[in-house]
Structure formats: structure tokens, C-alpha cells
Tab-separated table of C-alpha atoms and ligand atoms in Angstrom:
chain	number	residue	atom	x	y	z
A	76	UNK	CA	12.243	42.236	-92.227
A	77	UNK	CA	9.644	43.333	-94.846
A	78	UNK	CA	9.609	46.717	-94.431
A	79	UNK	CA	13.625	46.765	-94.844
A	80	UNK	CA	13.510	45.512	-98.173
A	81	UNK	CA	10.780	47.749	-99.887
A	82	UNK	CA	12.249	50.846	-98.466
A	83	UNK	CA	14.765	53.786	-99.723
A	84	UNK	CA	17.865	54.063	-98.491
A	85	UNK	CA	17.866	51.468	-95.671
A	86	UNK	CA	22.304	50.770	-96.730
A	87	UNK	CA	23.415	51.535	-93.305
A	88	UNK	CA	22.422	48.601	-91.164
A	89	UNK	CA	20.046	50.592	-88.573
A	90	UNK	CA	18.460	53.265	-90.432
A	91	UNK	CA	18.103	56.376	-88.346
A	92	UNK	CA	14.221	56.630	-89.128
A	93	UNK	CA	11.765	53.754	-90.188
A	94	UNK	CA	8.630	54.199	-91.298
A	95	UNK	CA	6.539	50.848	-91.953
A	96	UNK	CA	3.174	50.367	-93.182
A	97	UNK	CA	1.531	53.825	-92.237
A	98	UNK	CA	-1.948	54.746	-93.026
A	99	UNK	CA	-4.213	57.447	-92.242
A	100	UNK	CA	-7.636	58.553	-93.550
A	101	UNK	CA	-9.889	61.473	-92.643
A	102	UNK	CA	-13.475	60.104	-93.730
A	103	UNK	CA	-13.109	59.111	-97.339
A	104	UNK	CA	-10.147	60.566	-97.391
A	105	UNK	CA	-7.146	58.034	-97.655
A	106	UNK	CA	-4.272	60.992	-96.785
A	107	UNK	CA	-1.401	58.494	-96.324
A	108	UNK	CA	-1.801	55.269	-97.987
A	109	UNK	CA	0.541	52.302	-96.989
A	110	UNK	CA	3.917	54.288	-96.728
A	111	UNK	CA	7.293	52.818	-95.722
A	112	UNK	CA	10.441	54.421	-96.148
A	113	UNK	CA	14.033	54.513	-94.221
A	114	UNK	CA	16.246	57.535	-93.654
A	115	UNK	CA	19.901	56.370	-93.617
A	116	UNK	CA	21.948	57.806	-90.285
A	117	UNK	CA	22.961	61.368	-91.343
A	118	UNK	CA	21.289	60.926	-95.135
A	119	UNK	CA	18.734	63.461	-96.863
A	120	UNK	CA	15.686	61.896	-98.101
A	121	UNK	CA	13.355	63.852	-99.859
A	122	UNK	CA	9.220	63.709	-100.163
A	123	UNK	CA	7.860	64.766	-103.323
A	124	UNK	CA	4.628	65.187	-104.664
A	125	UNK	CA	1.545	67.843	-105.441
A	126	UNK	CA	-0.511	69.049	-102.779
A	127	UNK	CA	-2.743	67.033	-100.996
A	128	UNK	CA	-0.314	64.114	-101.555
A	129	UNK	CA	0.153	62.978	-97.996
A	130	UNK	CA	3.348	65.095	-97.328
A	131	UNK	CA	2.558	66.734	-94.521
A	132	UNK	CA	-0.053	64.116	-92.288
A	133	UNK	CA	2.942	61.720	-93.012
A	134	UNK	CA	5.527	64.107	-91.010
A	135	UNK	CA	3.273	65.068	-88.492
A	136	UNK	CA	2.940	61.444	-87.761
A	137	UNK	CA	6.495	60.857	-87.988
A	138	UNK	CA	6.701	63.381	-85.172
A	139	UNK	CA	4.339	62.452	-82.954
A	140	UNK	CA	1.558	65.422	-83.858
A	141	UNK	CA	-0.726	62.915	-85.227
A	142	UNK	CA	-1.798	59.691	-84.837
A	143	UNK	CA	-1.219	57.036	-87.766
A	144	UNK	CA	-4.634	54.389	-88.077
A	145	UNK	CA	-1.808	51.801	-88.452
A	146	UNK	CA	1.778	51.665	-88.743
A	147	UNK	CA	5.280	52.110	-86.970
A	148	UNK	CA	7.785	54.739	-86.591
A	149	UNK	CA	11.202	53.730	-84.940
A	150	UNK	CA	13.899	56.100	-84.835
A	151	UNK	CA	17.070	54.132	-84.003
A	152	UNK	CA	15.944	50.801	-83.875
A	153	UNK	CA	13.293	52.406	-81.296
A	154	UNK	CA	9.819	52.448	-81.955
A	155	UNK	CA	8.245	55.463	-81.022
A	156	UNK	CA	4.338	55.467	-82.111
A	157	UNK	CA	1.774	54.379	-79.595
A	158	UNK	CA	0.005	56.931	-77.774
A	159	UNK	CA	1.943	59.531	-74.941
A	160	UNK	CA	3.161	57.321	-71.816
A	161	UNK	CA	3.725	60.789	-69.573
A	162	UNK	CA	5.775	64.219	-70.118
A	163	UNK	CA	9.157	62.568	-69.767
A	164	UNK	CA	8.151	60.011	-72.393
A	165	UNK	CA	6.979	62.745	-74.941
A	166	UNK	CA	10.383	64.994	-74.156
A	167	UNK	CA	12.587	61.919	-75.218
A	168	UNK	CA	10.782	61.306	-78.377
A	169	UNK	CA	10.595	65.596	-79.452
A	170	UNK	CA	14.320	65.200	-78.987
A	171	UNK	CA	14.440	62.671	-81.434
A	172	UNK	CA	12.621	63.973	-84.158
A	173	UNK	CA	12.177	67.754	-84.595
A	174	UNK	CA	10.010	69.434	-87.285
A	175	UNK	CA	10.435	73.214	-89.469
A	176	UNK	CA	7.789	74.078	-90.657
A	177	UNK	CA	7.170	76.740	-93.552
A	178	UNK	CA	6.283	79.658	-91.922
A	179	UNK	CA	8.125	81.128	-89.004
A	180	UNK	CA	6.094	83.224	-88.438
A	181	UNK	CA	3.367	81.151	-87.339
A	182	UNK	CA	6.209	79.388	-84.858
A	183	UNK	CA	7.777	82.112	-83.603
A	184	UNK	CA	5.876	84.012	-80.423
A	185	UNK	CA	5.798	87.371	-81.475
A	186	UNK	CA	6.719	88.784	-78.088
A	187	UNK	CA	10.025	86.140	-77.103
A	188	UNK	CA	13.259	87.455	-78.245
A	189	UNK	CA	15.842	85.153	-79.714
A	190	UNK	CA	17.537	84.726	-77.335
A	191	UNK	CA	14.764	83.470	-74.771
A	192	UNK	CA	13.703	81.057	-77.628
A	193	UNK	CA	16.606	79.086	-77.456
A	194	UNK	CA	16.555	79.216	-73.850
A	195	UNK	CA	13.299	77.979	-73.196
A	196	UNK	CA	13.981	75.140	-75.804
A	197	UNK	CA	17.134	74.083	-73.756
A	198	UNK	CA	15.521	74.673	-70.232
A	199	UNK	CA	12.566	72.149	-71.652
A	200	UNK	CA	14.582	69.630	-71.888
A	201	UNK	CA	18.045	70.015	-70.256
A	202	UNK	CA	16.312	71.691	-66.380
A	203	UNK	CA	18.709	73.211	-64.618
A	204	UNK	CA	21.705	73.570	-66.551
A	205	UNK	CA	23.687	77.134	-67.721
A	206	UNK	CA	22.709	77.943	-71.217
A	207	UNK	CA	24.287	80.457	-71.780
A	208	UNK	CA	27.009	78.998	-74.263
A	209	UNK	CA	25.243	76.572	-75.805
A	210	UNK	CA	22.613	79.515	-76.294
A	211	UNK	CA	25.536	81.297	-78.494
A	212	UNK	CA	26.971	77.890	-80.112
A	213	UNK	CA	23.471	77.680	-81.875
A	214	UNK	CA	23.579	81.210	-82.904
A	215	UNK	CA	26.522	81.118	-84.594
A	216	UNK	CA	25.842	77.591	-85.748
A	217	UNK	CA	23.018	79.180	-88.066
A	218	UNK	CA	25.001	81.961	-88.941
A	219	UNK	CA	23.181	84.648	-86.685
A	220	UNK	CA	25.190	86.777	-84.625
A	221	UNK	CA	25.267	86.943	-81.131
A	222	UNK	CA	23.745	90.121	-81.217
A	223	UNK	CA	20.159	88.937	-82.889
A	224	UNK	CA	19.720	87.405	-79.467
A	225	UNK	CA	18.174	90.317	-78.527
A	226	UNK	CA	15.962	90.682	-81.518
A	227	UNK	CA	12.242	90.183	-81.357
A	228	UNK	CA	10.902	87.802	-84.143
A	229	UNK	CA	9.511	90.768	-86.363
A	230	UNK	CA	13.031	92.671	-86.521
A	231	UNK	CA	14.248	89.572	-88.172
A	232	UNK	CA	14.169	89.103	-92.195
A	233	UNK	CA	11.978	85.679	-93.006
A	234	UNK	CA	15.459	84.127	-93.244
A	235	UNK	CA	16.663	85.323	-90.569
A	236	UNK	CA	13.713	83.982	-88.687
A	237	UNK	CA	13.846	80.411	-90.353
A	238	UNK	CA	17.504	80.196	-88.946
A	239	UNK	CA	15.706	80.814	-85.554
A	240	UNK	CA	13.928	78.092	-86.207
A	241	UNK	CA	16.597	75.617	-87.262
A	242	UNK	CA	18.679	76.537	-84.188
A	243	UNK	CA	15.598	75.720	-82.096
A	244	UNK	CA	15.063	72.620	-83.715
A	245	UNK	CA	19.095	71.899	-83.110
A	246	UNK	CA	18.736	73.374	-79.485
A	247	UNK	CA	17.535	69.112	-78.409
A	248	UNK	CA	20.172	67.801	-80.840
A	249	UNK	CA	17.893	65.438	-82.671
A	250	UNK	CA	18.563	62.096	-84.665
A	251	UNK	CA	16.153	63.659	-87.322
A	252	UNK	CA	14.809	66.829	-88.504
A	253	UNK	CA	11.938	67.133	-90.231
A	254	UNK	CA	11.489	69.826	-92.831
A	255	UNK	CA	8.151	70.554	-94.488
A	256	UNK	CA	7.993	73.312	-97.405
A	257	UNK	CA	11.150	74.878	-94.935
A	258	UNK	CA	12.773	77.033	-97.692
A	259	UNK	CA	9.325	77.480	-99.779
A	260	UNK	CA	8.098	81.353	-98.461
A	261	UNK	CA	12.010	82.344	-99.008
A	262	UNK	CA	13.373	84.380	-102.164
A	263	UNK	CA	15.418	82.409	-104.861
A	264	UNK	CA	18.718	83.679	-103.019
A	265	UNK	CA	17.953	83.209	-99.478
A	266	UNK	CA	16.643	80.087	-100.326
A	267	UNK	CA	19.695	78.860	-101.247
A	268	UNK	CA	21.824	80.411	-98.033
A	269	UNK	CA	19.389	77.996	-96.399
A	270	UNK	CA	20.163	75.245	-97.796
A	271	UNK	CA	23.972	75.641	-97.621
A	272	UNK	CA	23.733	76.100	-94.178
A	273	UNK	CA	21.444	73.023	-93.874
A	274	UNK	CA	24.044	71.514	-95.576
A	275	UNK	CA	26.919	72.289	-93.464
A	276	UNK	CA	24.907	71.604	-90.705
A	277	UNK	CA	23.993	68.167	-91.539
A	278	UNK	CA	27.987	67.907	-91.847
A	279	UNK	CA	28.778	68.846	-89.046
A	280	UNK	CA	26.213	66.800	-86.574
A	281	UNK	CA	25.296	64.064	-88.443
A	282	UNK	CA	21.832	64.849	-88.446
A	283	UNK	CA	19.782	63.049	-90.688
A	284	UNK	CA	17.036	65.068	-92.959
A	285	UNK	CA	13.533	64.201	-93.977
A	286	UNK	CA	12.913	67.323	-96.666
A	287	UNK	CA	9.651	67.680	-97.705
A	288	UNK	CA	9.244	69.861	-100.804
A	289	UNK	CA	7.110	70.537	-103.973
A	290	UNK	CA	10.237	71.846	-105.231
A	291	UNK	CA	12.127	69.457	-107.386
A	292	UNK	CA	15.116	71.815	-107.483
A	293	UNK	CA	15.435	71.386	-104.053
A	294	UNK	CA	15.444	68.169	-103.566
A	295	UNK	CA	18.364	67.646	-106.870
A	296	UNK	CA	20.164	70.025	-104.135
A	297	UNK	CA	19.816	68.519	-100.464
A	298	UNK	CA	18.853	65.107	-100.951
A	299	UNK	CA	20.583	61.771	-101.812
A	300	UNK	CA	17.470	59.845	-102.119
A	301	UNK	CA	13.515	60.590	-102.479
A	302	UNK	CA	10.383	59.179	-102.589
A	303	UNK	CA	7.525	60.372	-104.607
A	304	UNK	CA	3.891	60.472	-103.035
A	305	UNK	CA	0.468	60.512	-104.974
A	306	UNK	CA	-2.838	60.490	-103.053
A	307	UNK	CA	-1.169	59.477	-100.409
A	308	UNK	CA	0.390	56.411	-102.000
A	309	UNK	CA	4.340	56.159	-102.873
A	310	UNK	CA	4.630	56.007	-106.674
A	311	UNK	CA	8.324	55.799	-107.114
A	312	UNK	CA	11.437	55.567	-104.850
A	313	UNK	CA	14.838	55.542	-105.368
A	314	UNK	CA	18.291	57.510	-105.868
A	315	UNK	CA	17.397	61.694	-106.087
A	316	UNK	CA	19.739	61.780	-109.222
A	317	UNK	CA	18.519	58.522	-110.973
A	318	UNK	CA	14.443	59.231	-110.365
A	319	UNK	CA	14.916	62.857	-111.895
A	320	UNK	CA	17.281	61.815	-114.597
A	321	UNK	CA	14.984	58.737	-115.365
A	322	UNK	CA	11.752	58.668	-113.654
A	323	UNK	CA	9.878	55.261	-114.005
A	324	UNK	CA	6.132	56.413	-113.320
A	325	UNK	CA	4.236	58.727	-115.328
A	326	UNK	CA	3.255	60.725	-112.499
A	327	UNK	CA	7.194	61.703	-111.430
A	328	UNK	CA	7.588	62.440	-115.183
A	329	UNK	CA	4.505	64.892	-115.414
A	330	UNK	CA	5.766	66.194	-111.731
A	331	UNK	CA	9.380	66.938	-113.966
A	332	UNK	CA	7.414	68.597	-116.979
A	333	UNK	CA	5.284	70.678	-114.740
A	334	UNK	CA	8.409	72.701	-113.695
A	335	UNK	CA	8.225	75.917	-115.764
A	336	UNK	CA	11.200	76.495	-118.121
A	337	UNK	CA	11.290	78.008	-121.728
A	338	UNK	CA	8.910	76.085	-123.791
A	339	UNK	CA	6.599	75.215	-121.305
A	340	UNK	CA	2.624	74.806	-121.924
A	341	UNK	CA	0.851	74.727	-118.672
A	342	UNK	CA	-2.140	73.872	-120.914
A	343	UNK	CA	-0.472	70.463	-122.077
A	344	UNK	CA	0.724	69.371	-118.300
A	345	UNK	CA	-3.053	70.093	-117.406
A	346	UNK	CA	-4.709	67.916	-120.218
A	347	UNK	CA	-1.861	65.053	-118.708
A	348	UNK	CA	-2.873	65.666	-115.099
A	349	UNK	CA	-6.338	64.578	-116.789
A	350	UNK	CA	-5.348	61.972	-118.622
A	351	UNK	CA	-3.166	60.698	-115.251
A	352	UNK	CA	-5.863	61.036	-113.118
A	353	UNK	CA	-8.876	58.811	-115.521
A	354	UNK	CA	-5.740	56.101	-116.387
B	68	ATP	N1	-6.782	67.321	-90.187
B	68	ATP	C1	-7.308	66.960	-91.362
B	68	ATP	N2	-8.618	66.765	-91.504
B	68	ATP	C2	-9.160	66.370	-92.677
B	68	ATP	N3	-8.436	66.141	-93.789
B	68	ATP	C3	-7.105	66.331	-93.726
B	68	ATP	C4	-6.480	66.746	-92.512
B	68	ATP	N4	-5.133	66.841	-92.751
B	68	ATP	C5	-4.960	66.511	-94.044
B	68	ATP	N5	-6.129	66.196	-94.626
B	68	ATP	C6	-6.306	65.763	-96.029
B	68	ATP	O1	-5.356	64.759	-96.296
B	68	ATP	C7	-4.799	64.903	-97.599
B	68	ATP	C8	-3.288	65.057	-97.513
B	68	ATP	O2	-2.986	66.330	-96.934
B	68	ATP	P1	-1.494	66.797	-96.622
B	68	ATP	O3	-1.577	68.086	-95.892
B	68	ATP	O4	-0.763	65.694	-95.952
B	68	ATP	O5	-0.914	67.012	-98.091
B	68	ATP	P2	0.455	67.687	-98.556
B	68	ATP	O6	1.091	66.712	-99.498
B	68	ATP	O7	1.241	68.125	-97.397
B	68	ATP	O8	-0.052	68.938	-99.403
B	68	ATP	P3	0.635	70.405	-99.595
B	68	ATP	O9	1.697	70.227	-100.641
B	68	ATP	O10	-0.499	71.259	-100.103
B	68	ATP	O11	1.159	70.859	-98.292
B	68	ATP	C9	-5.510	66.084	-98.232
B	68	ATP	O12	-6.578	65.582	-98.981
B	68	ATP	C10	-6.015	66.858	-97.032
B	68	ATP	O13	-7.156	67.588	-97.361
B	69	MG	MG1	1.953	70.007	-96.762
């Protein structure tokens, strides 16, 4: 197939997600631009790129909260775009493909303990079973005691809260998570508990990762490969350590230089954007 052979990280014969030929505009707006891309089973792929690059409409099409103009998304050899075919349908394809987003917060009912989060996750989509256990399994799984299942949202620390999230996410055991900007509101040192945990977690289940960041320091840390996204439009592709240790288009090597370090002259990367943006 086409889409095989122009995407990232398709070694493993059935990638675990495939994403072929998607496109979506609002008005003039072209947000995603002809993407394709494959997520190896239980590899870390990476999305790059400044904001309004297509990050985000790209994984909410991915899982299923918006609608591509054209274009497929198979997880497992399964294609899963096309528009809802009833409740059970929809269940099976959140438990495919679950998202974490930013902020929390903005997930997180401020009124539902812990606890009851996990539950109602688990009741969603396995009725009529104990949870009890598995309830605890996740816990501990993100490195929250059993205790915190007790603890309302806003007693929680905001990394405390993001490993609500995560367990939620792991409550369905998806092929996939997706994870947009997941570690960005976190301080430099929770940040990186995160992403050890994410780590061990993707260890441990297998889970494949789809980590969407602005933050190239994050993705030299979780990922194996990335792609790089410009106006919606994949510039570059390839190996995480090879496109930061040698990036081919001017646009990943202006995304490199605009990472602040000693030296740095946010006036220069500006007068490149320019430059970039009337080449
Ligand atoms: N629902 C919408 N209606 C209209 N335009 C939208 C909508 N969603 C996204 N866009 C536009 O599509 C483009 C891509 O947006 P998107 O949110 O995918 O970017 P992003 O790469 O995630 O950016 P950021 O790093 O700021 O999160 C932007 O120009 C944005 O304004
Ligand atoms: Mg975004």
C-alpha cells in the first residue's frame, strides 16, 4: 500500500495506528493538510510543530471527536472513521484510542471523587462487573495511593490530577493513547515524574503513544520517532534522534533554534520565522 511506504515507523508489519491521507479545513483554513503517519505496536511517536500546526484537529480526528473531510484511521488493521454506527459501535472504538488532554482540570468533574472516576470509566464499558480491584490496580499503576480514591479533583496537586487522568484513560485498556500538550501546564520536575511513569507504563502494557508536544525536550525523552507538522502539512519525518540531531527542513531547524538556551536571540528566530514564512 501507498500510505505504508510514506509513513514513520510502519517496521512492525500491522502498525497499531494508521493514519492515511487526512484532511480537514475550517473555511480557508486548511488545519490538517494531507497527513499520513503509522504508530508501531507499543512505539512513541511524537507530533511536533508551532501552534496552529494541525496538532490537535489531527488527534481529535484520530479519536473520533472530529470528523476528517477525507481520510482513514485504522487502528489494528481496523478502520475506524466513518460516522457513529450506534453506542456499542462508539464504546469499541473509545476503547481503542483514548486521549489526555492538557488540562485536568477541564476533564475532571469537580464534584466526582477518584475513586468514582475510575468506576464510572469501567462501568461504561465493562456493565456489570466488580471494580473494585481493578479500581485499585489503576491507582497504584499511576503511582497514587489507594487512599486518593477518596479525594475530590481539587485536593489533588495538577500532577496528581493528570495521573487521574492517565489511569482513566488506562481504565478501557486501549491500543493507543493519545496525548496532547499532556505534561505542558506541569513544573520542570513533575513533568518529568510524568513521563517516567508514562514510560513504565508503556512497558508494562504495550500501549502504544501518539505524544503531541511543542516541547522538543519531550519528545528527545518519550519518543522513538516524530513527525513534524507546519500549517497543517508534515514537513519532515523520521527517527526522534536523527531529525533533532540533523533536521532536513528549515522549518525543524528554526523549531530547534527557537528553544531558549544561553546565546539565544529571540529577535533573530523571529526575522527567520519571516524569512520561512515569504520563502
Ligand atoms: N473548530 C475549529 N473551528 C475553526 N478553526 C479551527 C477549529 N479547530 C482548529 N481550527 C484551526 O485549525 C488550525 C489548526 O489548529 P490546531 O488546534 O489543530 O493546532 P495545534 O497545532 O494543536 O496548535 P496549538 O499548539 O496551539 O495547540 C488553526 O488555524 C486553528 O485556528
Ligand atoms: Mg493543540
Amino acid at each position: 500500500m501507498d500510505e505504508v511506504d510514506q509513513s514513520v515507523g510502519a517496521t512492525s508489519a500491522t502498525p497499531v495506528l494508521q493514519v492515511s491521507g487526512l484532511h480537514r479545513t475550517y473555511g480557508a483554513v486548511r488545519a490538517v493538510d494531507d497527513v499520513s503517519f503509522a504508530l508501531a505496536a507499543g512505539g512513541s511517536l511524537g507530533i511536533v510543530g508551532e501552534s496552529g500546526s494541525g496538532k490537535t484537529t489531527t488527534a481529535r480526528i484520530i479519536v473520533g471527536l472530529e470528523q476528517a473531510d477525507t481520510g482513514r484511521v485504522s487502528v489494528n488493521g481496523r478502520e475506524r472513521t466513518g460516522r457513529g454506527r450506534g453506542r456499542a459501535h462508539r464504546l469499541a472504538r473509545a476503547r481503542e484510542v483514548q486521549l489526555v488532554f492538557q488540562d485536568p482540570y477541564l476533564s475532571l468533574d469537580p464534584r466526582t471523587p477518584v475513586g468514582a472516576v475510575l468506576r464510572e470509566a469501567l462501568r461504561l464499558h465493562f456493565p456489570g462487573a466488580d471494580h473494585t480491584s481493578r479500581v485499585a490496580e489503576l491507582l497504584d499503576q499511576v503511582g497514587l495511593g489507594e487512599r486518593s480514591a477518596d479525594a475530590l479533583p481539587r485536593q489533588l496537586s495538577g500532577g496528581q490530577r493528570q495521573r487521574v487522568a492517565i489511569a482513566r484513560a488506562l481504565a478501557v485498556e486501549p491500543a493507543v493513547l493519545v496525548l496532547d500538550e499532556a505534561v505542558a501546564a506541569l513544573d520542570v520536575s513533575v513533568q518529568a515524574q510524568i513521563l517516567n511513569l508514562l514510560a513504565d507504563i508503556r512497558e508494562q502494557t504495550g500501549v502504544g503513544y501518539l505524544f503531541i508536544t511543542h516541547d522538543l525536550g519531550v519528545v528527545r525523552c518519550v519518543t522513538e520517532q516524530v513527525i513534524v507538522m507546519r500549517q497543517g502539512r508534515i514537513v519532515e519525518s523520521g527517527p526522534t534522534a536523527r531529525v533533532l540531531a540533523d533536521p532536513q527542513h528549515p522549518y525543524t531547524r528554526l523549531l530547534l533554534e527557537s528553544v531558549p538556551r544561553p546565546g539565544w536571540d529571540p529577535r533573530a528566530i523571529a526575522a527567520a520565522r519571516r524569512a520561512l514564512r515569504q520563502a
